[in-house]
């Protein structure tokens, strides 16, 4: 019985690690797409384009 509980505990722990890793990856991707509010970046435009 103890072996089964150990295996189930390892499976649950592995799933938790995988879930937290996926959350971290998605949060990291979202963070790199956002610009800070005080960004001084301007839209890139070429001459001859209409406003």
CSV table of C-alpha atoms in Angstrom, one decimal:
chain,number,residue,atom,x,y,z
A,1,UNK,CA,0.0,0.0,0.0
A,2,UNK,CA,2.9,2.4,0.8
A,3,UNK,CA,4.4,1.8,-2.6
A,4,UNK,CA,1.1,2.8,-4.4
A,5,UNK,CA,0.8,6.0,-2.3
A,6,UNK,CA,4.4,6.9,-3.1
A,7,UNK,CA,3.9,6.4,-6.8
A,8,UNK,CA,0.7,8.4,-6.7
A,9,UNK,CA,2.4,11.1,-4.7
A,10,UNK,CA,5.2,11.3,-7.3
A,11,UNK,CA,2.7,11.5,-10.1
A,12,UNK,CA,0.8,14.4,-8.4
A,13,UNK,CA,4.1,16.2,-7.6
A,14,UNK,CA,5.2,15.8,-11.3
A,15,UNK,CA,1.9,17.2,-12.5
A,16,UNK,CA,2.2,20.1,-10.2
A,17,UNK,CA,5.7,20.9,-11.4
A,18,UNK,CA,4.6,20.7,-15.0
A,19,UNK,CA,1.7,23.0,-14.4
A,20,UNK,CA,3.7,25.6,-12.6
A,21,UNK,CA,6.4,25.4,-15.3
A,22,UNK,CA,3.7,26.0,-18.0
A,23,UNK,CA,2.3,28.9,-16.0
A,24,UNK,CA,5.8,30.4,-15.7
A,25,UNK,CA,6.4,30.1,-19.4
A,26,UNK,CA,3.1,31.7,-20.3
A,27,UNK,CA,3.7,34.5,-17.8
A,28,UNK,CA,7.2,35.1,-19.2
A,29,UNK,CA,5.9,35.3,-22.7
A,30,UNK,CA,3.2,37.7,-21.7
A,31,UNK,CA,5.6,39.9,-19.8
A,32,UNK,CA,8.0,40.2,-22.8
A,33,UNK,CA,5.1,41.4,-25.1
A,34,UNK,CA,4.1,44.2,-22.8
A,35,UNK,CA,5.6,47.6,-22.9
A,36,UNK,CA,5.8,49.8,-19.8
A,37,UNK,CA,3.4,52.7,-19.6
A,38,UNK,CA,6.2,55.3,-19.6
A,39,UNK,CA,7.7,54.0,-22.8
A,40,UNK,CA,8.9,56.7,-25.2
A,41,UNK,CA,8.8,54.4,-28.2
A,42,UNK,CA,7.0,55.8,-31.3
A,43,UNK,CA,5.3,54.1,-34.2
A,44,UNK,CA,7.8,53.5,-37.0
A,45,UNK,CA,6.7,55.4,-40.2
A,46,UNK,CA,8.3,56.0,-43.6
A,47,UNK,CA,8.1,59.2,-45.6
A,48,UNK,CA,5.3,59.4,-48.0
A,49,UNK,CA,2.8,57.5,-45.9
A,50,UNK,CA,-0.5,59.2,-45.1
A,51,UNK,CA,-1.3,60.1,-41.5
